[in-house]
CSV table of C-alpha atoms (C1' of nucleotides) in Angstrom, one decimal:
chain,number,residue,atom,x,y,z
A,1,UNK,CA,0.0,0.0,0.0
A,2,UNK,CA,1.4,3.4,-0.9
A,3,UNK,CA,-1.1,5.5,1.1
A,4,UNK,CA,0.5,6.5,4.3
A,5,UNK,CA,-0.3,8.8,7.2
A,6,UNK,CA,2.5,10.6,8.9
A,7,UNK,CA,2.1,12.2,12.3
A,8,UNK,CA,4.6,15.0,12.9
A,9,UNK,CA,5.1,16.0,16.5
A,10,UNK,CA,7.6,18.7,17.7
A,11,UNK,CA,9.7,17.6,20.6
A,12,UNK,CA,9.1,19.6,23.9
A,13,UNK,CA,7.9,22.4,21.5
A,14,UNK,CA,7.3,25.3,23.9
A,15,UNK,CA,10.4,24.7,25.9
A,16,UNK,CA,12.4,24.2,22.7
A,17,UNK,CA,11.2,27.6,21.3
A,18,UNK,CA,12.3,29.3,24.5
A,19,UNK,CA,15.7,27.6,24.4
A,20,UNK,CA,16.1,28.6,20.7
A,21,UNK,CA,16.1,32.3,21.7
A,22,UNK,CA,18.0,31.8,24.9
A,23,UNK,CA,20.8,29.4,23.8
A,24,UNK,CA,22.4,29.6,27.3
A,25,UNK,CA,19.5,27.5,28.5
A,26,UNK,CA,20.3,24.5,26.4
A,27,UNK,CA,20.8,21.4,28.5
A,28,UNK,CA,19.2,23.0,31.6
A,29,UNK,CA,15.9,22.3,33.2
A,30,UNK,CA,13.5,24.8,31.7
A,31,UNK,CA,9.9,25.1,32.9
A,32,UNK,CA,7.3,27.3,31.0
A,33,UNK,CA,4.1,28.1,32.7
A,34,UNK,CA,1.8,30.9,34.1
A,35,UNK,CA,3.6,34.2,34.2
A,36,UNK,CA,6.9,32.6,35.1
A,37,UNK,CA,6.6,33.1,38.8
A,38,UNK,CA,6.5,29.7,40.5
A,39,UNK,CA,5.3,31.1,43.8
A,40,UNK,CA,2.0,32.0,42.1
A,41,UNK,CA,-1.0,29.8,41.2
A,42,UNK,CA,-0.5,28.2,37.8
A,43,UNK,CA,0.6,25.0,36.2
A,44,UNK,CA,3.4,23.9,33.9
A,45,UNK,CA,2.7,24.2,30.1
A,46,UNK,CA,5.8,22.4,29.0
A,47,UNK,CA,9.0,21.3,30.7
A,48,UNK,CA,12.3,20.4,29.0
A,49,UNK,CA,13.5,16.8,29.2
A,50,UNK,CA,16.0,17.8,31.9
A,51,UNK,CA,13.1,19.0,34.0
A,52,UNK,CA,10.9,16.1,33.2
A,53,UNK,CA,13.5,13.8,34.6
A,54,UNK,CA,12.8,15.5,37.9
A,55,UNK,CA,9.1,14.8,37.7
A,56,UNK,CA,8.1,18.2,36.3
A,57,UNK,CA,5.5,17.5,33.6
A,58,UNK,CA,2.7,19.4,31.9
A,59,UNK,CA,-0.1,20.1,34.3
A,60,UNK,CA,2.0,20.0,37.4
A,61,UNK,CA,1.3,23.1,39.7
A,62,UNK,CA,4.2,25.6,39.5
A,63,UNK,CA,4.5,25.5,43.3
A,64,UNK,CA,5.1,21.8,43.1
A,65,UNK,CA,7.4,22.1,40.2
A,66,UNK,CA,9.7,24.5,42.0
A,67,UNK,CA,9.9,22.2,45.0
A,68,UNK,CA,10.8,19.2,42.8
A,69,UNK,CA,13.3,21.2,40.7
A,70,UNK,CA,14.4,24.4,42.5
A,71,UNK,CA,17.3,25.1,40.0
A,72,UNK,CA,15.0,25.1,37.0
A,73,UNK,CA,14.6,28.3,34.9
A,74,UNK,CA,11.0,29.4,35.1
A,75,UNK,CA,9.6,31.3,32.1
A,76,UNK,CA,6.3,32.9,31.3
A,77,UNK,CA,4.0,31.6,28.6
A,78,UNK,CA,4.5,33.6,25.4
A,79,UNK,CA,1.7,32.5,23.0
A,80,UNK,CA,2.7,34.8,20.2
A,81,UNK,CA,6.2,33.3,20.0
A,82,UNK,CA,4.8,29.7,19.8
A,83,UNK,CA,2.2,30.7,17.3
A,84,UNK,CA,4.9,32.3,15.1
A,85,UNK,CA,7.1,29.2,15.4
A,86,UNK,CA,4.1,27.0,14.7
A,87,UNK,CA,3.3,28.9,11.5
A,88,UNK,CA,6.8,28.3,10.1
A,89,UNK,CA,6.6,24.6,11.0
A,90,UNK,CA,3.2,24.2,9.2
A,91,UNK,CA,4.4,26.1,6.2
A,92,UNK,CA,7.4,23.8,6.0
A,93,UNK,CA,5.2,20.7,6.2
A,94,UNK,CA,3.0,22.0,3.4
A,95,UNK,CA,6.1,22.3,1.3
A,96,UNK,CA,6.9,18.6,1.4
A,97,UNK,CA,5.7,15.6,-0.5
A,98,UNK,CA,2.5,15.5,1.5
A,99,UNK,CA,-0.7,15.7,-0.5
A,100,UNK,CA,-2.7,17.0,2.5
A,101,UNK,CA,-1.6,18.5,5.9
A,102,UNK,CA,-4.1,18.6,8.8
A,103,UNK,CA,-2.9,20.9,11.6
A,104,UNK,CA,-3.7,19.2,14.9
A,105,UNK,CA,-2.4,21.8,17.3
A,106,UNK,CA,0.5,24.2,17.7
A,107,UNK,CA,3.0,21.5,17.6
A,108,UNK,CA,1.6,18.6,15.6
A,109,UNK,CA,0.1,17.7,12.2
A,110,UNK,CA,-1.1,14.7,10.2
A,111,UNK,CA,0.2,14.4,6.7
A,112,UNK,CA,-1.3,12.2,3.9
A,113,UNK,CA,1.6,10.9,1.8
A,114,UNK,CA,1.6,8.7,-1.3
A,115,UNK,CA,4.9,7.0,-1.3
A,116,UNK,CA,6.7,3.6,-1.4
A,117,UNK,CA,9.2,4.8,1.2
A,118,UNK,CA,7.4,6.7,4.1
A,119,UNK,CA,10.5,6.5,6.3
A,120,UNK,CA,12.5,8.4,3.7
A,121,UNK,CA,9.8,11.1,3.6
A,122,UNK,CA,9.8,11.2,7.4
A,123,UNK,CA,13.5,11.8,7.6
A,124,UNK,CA,13.2,14.5,4.9
A,125,UNK,CA,10.6,16.2,6.9
A,126,UNK,CA,12.8,16.2,10.0
A,127,UNK,CA,15.6,17.7,8.1
A,128,UNK,CA,13.5,20.4,6.6
A,129,UNK,CA,11.8,21.4,9.9
A,130,UNK,CA,15.2,21.5,11.7
A,131,UNK,CA,16.6,23.6,8.9
A,132,UNK,CA,13.7,26.0,8.8
A,133,UNK,CA,13.2,26.4,12.6
A,134,UNK,CA,16.0,24.8,14.5
A,135,UNK,CA,13.4,22.5,16.1
A,136,UNK,CA,13.5,18.7,16.3
A,137,UNK,CA,10.4,16.6,15.7
A,138,UNK,CA,9.3,13.0,15.9
A,139,UNK,CA,7.5,11.3,13.0
A,140,UNK,CA,5.0,8.4,13.4
A,141,UNK,CA,4.0,6.4,10.4
A,142,UNK,CA,0.9,4.3,9.9
A,143,UNK,CA,-2.0,3.6,7.5
A,144,UNK,CA,-4.3,5.8,9.4
A,145,UNK,CA,-4.2,8.7,11.9
A,146,UNK,CA,-4.4,6.4,15.0
A,147,UNK,CA,-1.6,4.2,13.9
A,148,UNK,CA,0.6,7.2,13.0
A,149,UNK,CA,-0.2,9.0,16.3
A,150,UNK,CA,0.5,5.9,18.4
A,151,UNK,CA,3.8,5.4,16.5
A,152,UNK,CA,5.0,8.8,17.4
A,153,UNK,CA,5.1,7.8,21.1
A,154,UNK,CA,7.5,5.0,20.2
A,155,UNK,CA,9.7,7.4,18.2
A,156,UNK,CA,10.3,10.1,20.8
A,157,UNK,CA,12.5,12.0,20.8
A,158,UNK,CA,13.6,12.9,17.3
A,159,UNK,CA,12.9,9.5,15.9
A,160,UNK,CA,10.9,7.8,13.2
A,161,UNK,CA,8.6,4.9,13.9
A,162,UNK,CA,6.1,2.9,11.9
A,163,UNK,CA,3.0,0.9,13.1
A,164,UNK,CA,0.7,-0.9,10.7
A,165,UNK,CA,-2.2,-3.4,11.3
A,166,UNK,CA,0.3,-6.3,11.4
A,167,UNK,CA,2.2,-5.1,14.4
A,168,UNK,CA,-0.6,-3.3,16.1
A,169,UNK,CA,-1.6,-6.0,18.6
A,170,UNK,CA,2.0,-7.3,19.2
A,171,UNK,CA,3.1,-3.8,20.1
A,172,UNK,CA,0.0,-2.4,21.8
A,173,UNK,CA,-2.2,-5.4,22.7
A,174,UNK,CA,-1.0,-5.6,26.3
A,175,UNK,CA,-1.1,-1.9,26.9
A,176,UNK,CA,-4.0,-0.4,28.9
A,177,UNK,CA,-6.9,0.8,26.7
A,178,UNK,CA,-6.4,4.3,28.1
A,179,UNK,CA,-3.0,4.5,26.3
A,180,UNK,CA,-5.0,4.9,23.0
A,181,UNK,CA,-5.5,8.4,21.6
A,182,UNK,CA,-9.1,9.3,22.4
A,183,UNK,CA,-9.6,7.1,25.4
A,184,UNK,CA,-9.3,9.1,28.6
A,185,UNK,CA,-10.0,8.3,32.3
A,186,UNK,CA,-13.8,8.4,31.8
A,187,UNK,CA,-14.0,5.9,29.0
A,188,UNK,CA,-11.4,3.7,30.6
A,189,UNK,CA,-13.5,3.4,33.7
A,190,UNK,CA,-16.6,2.5,31.8
A,191,UNK,CA,-14.6,-0.1,29.7
A,192,UNK,CA,-13.2,-1.6,32.9
A,193,UNK,CA,-16.7,-2.2,34.1
A,194,UNK,CA,-17.2,-4.4,31.0
A,195,UNK,CA,-13.9,-6.2,31.8
A,196,UNK,CA,-12.1,-4.5,29.0
A,197,UNK,CA,-8.7,-3.4,30.4
A,198,UNK,CA,-6.3,-3.7,27.5
A,199,UNK,CA,-6.1,-2.8,23.8
A,200,UNK,CA,-6.4,-6.6,23.1
A,201,UNK,CA,-9.5,-6.8,25.2
A,202,UNK,CA,-11.0,-3.9,23.2
A,203,UNK,CA,-10.0,-5.7,19.9
A,204,UNK,CA,-12.0,-8.7,20.8
A,205,UNK,CA,-15.0,-7.0,22.5
A,206,UNK,CA,-18.5,-8.1,21.6
A,207,UNK,CA,-19.8,-5.6,19.1
A,208,UNK,CA,-23.4,-5.5,20.4
A,209,UNK,CA,-22.1,-5.1,23.9
A,210,UNK,CA,-20.2,-2.1,22.8
A,211,UNK,CA,-23.1,-0.5,21.0
A,212,UNK,CA,-25.3,-1.1,24.0
A,213,UNK,CA,-22.8,0.5,26.4
A,214,UNK,CA,-21.5,3.4,24.3
A,215,UNK,CA,-24.1,4.0,21.5
A,216,UNK,CA,-24.1,3.4,17.8
A,217,UNK,CA,-21.2,5.8,17.1
A,218,UNK,CA,-18.8,5.6,19.9
A,219,UNK,CA,-19.2,1.8,20.5
A,220,UNK,CA,-18.0,0.7,17.1
A,221,UNK,CA,-15.4,3.4,17.0
A,222,UNK,CA,-13.9,2.1,20.3
A,223,UNK,CA,-13.9,-1.5,19.2
A,224,UNK,CA,-12.2,-0.5,15.9
A,225,UNK,CA,-9.5,1.4,17.7
A,226,UNK,CA,-8.7,-1.8,19.6
A,227,UNK,CA,-7.7,-3.3,16.3
A,228,UNK,CA,-5.9,-0.2,15.1
A,229,UNK,CA,-8.7,0.9,12.8
A,230,UNK,CA,-9.6,4.5,12.4
A,231,UNK,CA,-11.8,5.8,9.7
A,232,UNK,CA,-11.5,9.6,9.8
A,233,UNK,CA,-9.2,10.7,7.1
A,234,UNK,CA,-6.5,13.4,7.1
A,235,UNK,CA,-8.6,16.5,6.6
A,236,UNK,CA,-6.8,19.7,5.4
A,237,UNK,CA,-9.9,21.9,5.3
A,238,UNK,CA,-9.1,25.1,7.1
A,239,UNK,CA,-11.3,25.2,10.2
A,240,UNK,CA,-13.2,28.2,11.3
A,241,UNK,CA,-13.1,28.7,15.1
A,242,UNK,CA,-16.2,27.7,16.9
A,243,UNK,CA,-15.8,29.5,20.2
A,244,UNK,CA,-13.4,31.5,22.2
A,245,UNK,CA,-12.9,31.7,25.9
A,246,UNK,CA,-10.9,33.5,28.7
A,247,UNK,CA,-10.5,32.4,32.2
A,248,UNK,CA,-8.8,33.7,35.3
A,249,UNK,CA,-7.6,32.0,38.4
A,250,UNK,CA,-7.4,34.5,41.2
A,251,UNK,CA,-4.3,34.6,43.3
A,252,UNK,CA,-6.6,35.3,46.2
A,253,UNK,CA,-10.0,33.7,46.2
A,254,UNK,CA,-13.0,36.0,45.8
A,255,UNK,CA,-15.0,36.1,49.0
A,256,UNK,CA,-17.6,38.7,48.1
A,257,UNK,CA,-20.3,38.0,45.4
A,258,UNK,CA,-20.2,41.6,44.3
A,259,UNK,CA,-16.5,41.1,43.3
A,260,UNK,CA,-17.5,37.9,41.4
A,261,UNK,CA,-20.0,39.9,39.4
A,262,UNK,CA,-17.6,42.6,38.7
A,263,UNK,CA,-14.8,40.3,37.6
A,264,UNK,CA,-17.1,38.4,35.3
A,265,UNK,CA,-18.4,41.5,33.7
A,266,UNK,CA,-14.8,42.8,33.1
A,267,UNK,CA,-13.7,39.4,31.7
A,268,UNK,CA,-16.7,39.3,29.3
A,269,UNK,CA,-16.3,42.9,28.1
A,270,UNK,CA,-12.6,42.3,27.3
A,271,UNK,CA,-13.2,39.1,25.4
A,272,UNK,CA,-16.2,40.4,23.4
A,273,UNK,CA,-14.3,43.6,22.5
A,274,UNK,CA,-11.6,41.5,21.0
A,275,UNK,CA,-14.0,39.3,19.1
A,276,UNK,CA,-16.0,42.3,17.8
A,277,UNK,CA,-12.7,43.8,16.6
A,278,UNK,CA,-12.2,40.7,14.5
A,279,UNK,CA,-15.6,41.1,13.0
A,280,UNK,CA,-17.2,38.1,14.6
A,281,UNK,CA,-20.4,38.1,16.6
A,282,UNK,CA,-21.5,36.1,19.6
A,283,UNK,CA,-24.4,33.7,19.7
A,284,UNK,CA,-24.1,31.9,23.0
A,285,UNK,CA,-22.4,32.5,26.4
A,286,UNK,CA,-21.0,30.0,28.8
A,287,UNK,CA,-20.1,31.0,32.3
A,288,UNK,CA,-17.7,28.8,34.3
A,289,UNK,CA,-17.2,29.2,38.1
A,290,UNK,CA,-14.8,27.2,40.2
A,291,UNK,CA,-15.6,27.2,43.9
A,292,UNK,CA,-13.6,26.2,46.9
A,293,UNK,CA,-13.7,23.4,47.8
A,294,UNK,CA,-12.9,22.3,44.3
A,295,UNK,CA,-16.1,22.1,42.2
A,296,UNK,CA,-16.7,23.6,38.8
A,297,UNK,CA,-20.1,24.7,37.5
A,298,UNK,CA,-20.8,25.7,33.8
A,299,UNK,CA,-24.0,27.3,32.7
A,300,UNK,CA,-24.9,28.7,29.3
A,301,UNK,CA,-27.5,30.8,27.5
A,302,UNK,CA,-28.2,31.4,23.9
A,303,UNK,CA,-28.5,35.1,23.0
A,304,UNK,CA,-31.8,36.3,21.6
A,305,UNK,CA,-29.8,37.5,18.6
A,306,UNK,CA,-26.1,37.4,17.7
A,307,UNK,CA,-24.4,40.6,18.9
A,308,UNK,CA,-21.0,42.3,19.0
A,309,UNK,CA,-21.9,44.5,21.9
A,310,UNK,CA,-19.7,43.8,25.0
A,311,UNK,CA,-22.2,45.3,27.4
A,312,UNK,CA,-25.1,43.2,26.1
A,313,UNK,CA,-23.0,40.0,26.4
A,314,UNK,CA,-21.9,41.0,29.9
A,315,UNK,CA,-25.5,41.5,30.9
A,316,UNK,CA,-26.3,37.9,29.7
A,317,UNK,CA,-23.3,36.5,31.5
A,318,UNK,CA,-24.4,38.1,34.7
A,319,UNK,CA,-27.9,36.7,34.3
A,320,UNK,CA,-26.4,33.2,33.8
A,321,UNK,CA,-24.3,33.8,36.9
A,322,UNK,CA,-27.4,34.7,38.9
A,323,UNK,CA,-28.8,31.2,38.1
A,324,UNK,CA,-26.0,29.6,40.1
A,325,UNK,CA,-25.8,29.0,43.7
A,326,UNK,CA,-23.9,31.9,45.3
A,327,UNK,CA,-21.3,29.8,46.9
A,328,UNK,CA,-18.0,31.2,48.0
A,329,UNK,CA,-15.1,31.5,47.9
A,330,UNK,CA,-14.6,31.6,44.2
A,331,UNK,CA,-11.2,30.5,42.8
A,332,UNK,CA,-11.8,30.8,39.0
A,333,UNK,CA,-14.0,32.6,36.6
A,334,UNK,CA,-14.3,31.8,32.9
A,335,UNK,CA,-16.3,33.0,30.0
A,336,UNK,CA,-16.7,31.2,26.7
A,337,UNK,CA,-18.5,32.7,23.7
A,338,UNK,CA,-19.8,30.7,20.7
A,339,UNK,CA,-19.6,32.4,17.4
A,340,UNK,CA,-22.7,33.0,15.2
A,341,UNK,CA,-23.1,31.7,11.7
A,342,UNK,CA,-22.2,28.1,11.9
B,1,DT,C1',-0.8,20.7,49.0
B,2,DC,C1',-2.2,21.7,44.9
B,3,DT,C1',-5.2,21.4,41.1
B,4,DG,C1',-4.1,26.6,34.0
B,5,DG,C1',-5.9,27.9,29.8
B,6,DG,C1',-7.3,27.1,25.2
B,7,DG,C1',-10.2,24.3,22.5
B,8,DT,C1',-13.8,20.4,20.0
B,9,DC,C1',-17.3,17.0,19.9
B,10,DC,C1',-21.0,14.0,21.5
B,11,DT,C1',-25.2,12.6,24.1
B,12,DA,C1',-29.2,12.8,27.1
B,13,DG,C1',-33.4,14.6,28.0
B,14,DG,C1',-36.9,18.3,28.1
B,15,DA,C1',-39.8,21.6,25.4
B,16,DC,C1',-42.3,22.2,21.6
B,17,DC,C1',-44.3,21.3,17.0
B,18,DC,C1',-46.8,18.7,13.4
C,1,DT,C1',-58.8,4.6,29.3
C,2,DC,C1',-55.6,5.6,26.2
C,3,DT,C1',-52.3,8.6,24.9
C,4,DG,C1',-47.9,7.3,18.2
C,5,DG,C1',-44.0,8.7,15.9
C,6,DG,C1',-41.1,12.0,14.0
C,7,DG,C1',-38.6,16.1,14.1
C,8,DT,C1',-36.0,20.4,15.8
C,9,DC,C1',-34.1,23.3,19.2
C,10,DC,C1',-32.2,24.1,23.6
C,11,DT,C1',-29.4,23.3,28.0
C,12,DA,C1',-26.6,20.5,30.8
C,13,DG,C1',-22.9,18.1,31.2
C,14,DG,C1',-19.5,14.5,30.0
C,15,DA,C1',-15.3,13.5,27.7
C,16,DC,C1',-11.2,14.2,25.3
C,17,DC,C1',-7.2,16.8,23.3
C,18,DC,C1',-2.8,19.9,23.5
DNA sequence: TCTGGGGTCCTAGGACCC
DNA sequence: TCTGGGGTCCTAGGACCC
C-alpha cells in the first residue's frame, strides 16, 4: 500500500522555542508556565526533558514544580512566539511531499503521503523542519491517523517509527486501553466495568455489547481502535473557530459575590471587544465558576440574537451567573462565547 | 498541598411542534 | 382509558485533546 499517514510532533515544543532564543538555557531544566513566577498559582505548560527527569511535567502546579526542581529556569508563557514558530513549521510541512496537511495543534500535524518509502519522507521532513526552525520533531508512520499517532510515542524523541495493522496488537495489545488516543480516564473506567482493560480486550470486545454500552457511534469506534482501525481521514480543510474563551484563576479567592459579578463583567467585556474587533459576533455565552472546595459549574444561555456589543453579552453573562448558587469563595471565573453563523 | 488555559465534539433529555 | 411517531431546538454536562 502506498497511502501513508505521517504524524509529525515537535519535541518539547514550547520549551524548545524558548531555548532557541536563549541558547544559554540549552541542556538545563526549563519550565514554561503561568507568568513565570513559580510562587503564584498556575501550572506547567511544557518542561524540557531535563526538568521532566525530575518529575516536572505538563499540568504540574508551579508551586510543586519549584519544589521538585528548584534550580529550573521558570519562564512565562509567550503564546505569540509559539504561534509564530508553529506557522513556520506548518508552512514547511505543506512544502513537502504530503498531499494533505491537517494541523492538529501548535506542535503537531497529520500528513497524507503517497509513497513507497514513508521513512525516507519522514527523515526528509525532520531535516526540513530542523533547517527552517532549529526544532526537532518525531514522525510516526501508519496507515491511518491512529496508527501514526501511536507510532509517534515510540519514536520520541527525534525518531521515526512505523506501526501498521500487522504489528498493532503485538506492540499495543498488552497496553491499557487508556493508552490509546481518544480514550481518557472516563471511557477507561466504563470499559473496565465491562472487563475491558487492555487494547487486546478492546479488539475482541463483543460488538453488540459495545453498541449497548456506548451507543451506535462511539461503541464501534472504540472497538475498531482496539484493532488499530480509524476511519476519519487526514482533513486539510481550514477550520473556522467555533468558540473562544478566557478564564482567570485569582491569586486570592474572591469572598464577596459583588466582586465575582464585577470580575465576570470585566472578563466578558474584554473578550467580546476582541471578538468584535475581528468582525465576529457572539451567539451563546458559557459561564464557568470554580468554587472552593474544588467544584466547577458551567451554565450557558443562547442570546436572543447574535451581537458584538460587549455590554449586552456582559449582561447575559451576569444573568447566567445569577442562576447559580452563590457559593464562595470563588477561585476561578471563565467566559466562553460561541460564534454566530455556523 | 495543589489542582491553567485554550479548545472540540457528543449525548441525554426536556420543550415544543406537526 | 388511552395517549404514536417523527422532528428540531435548547441546555446541561461528559469526555477528550494539546
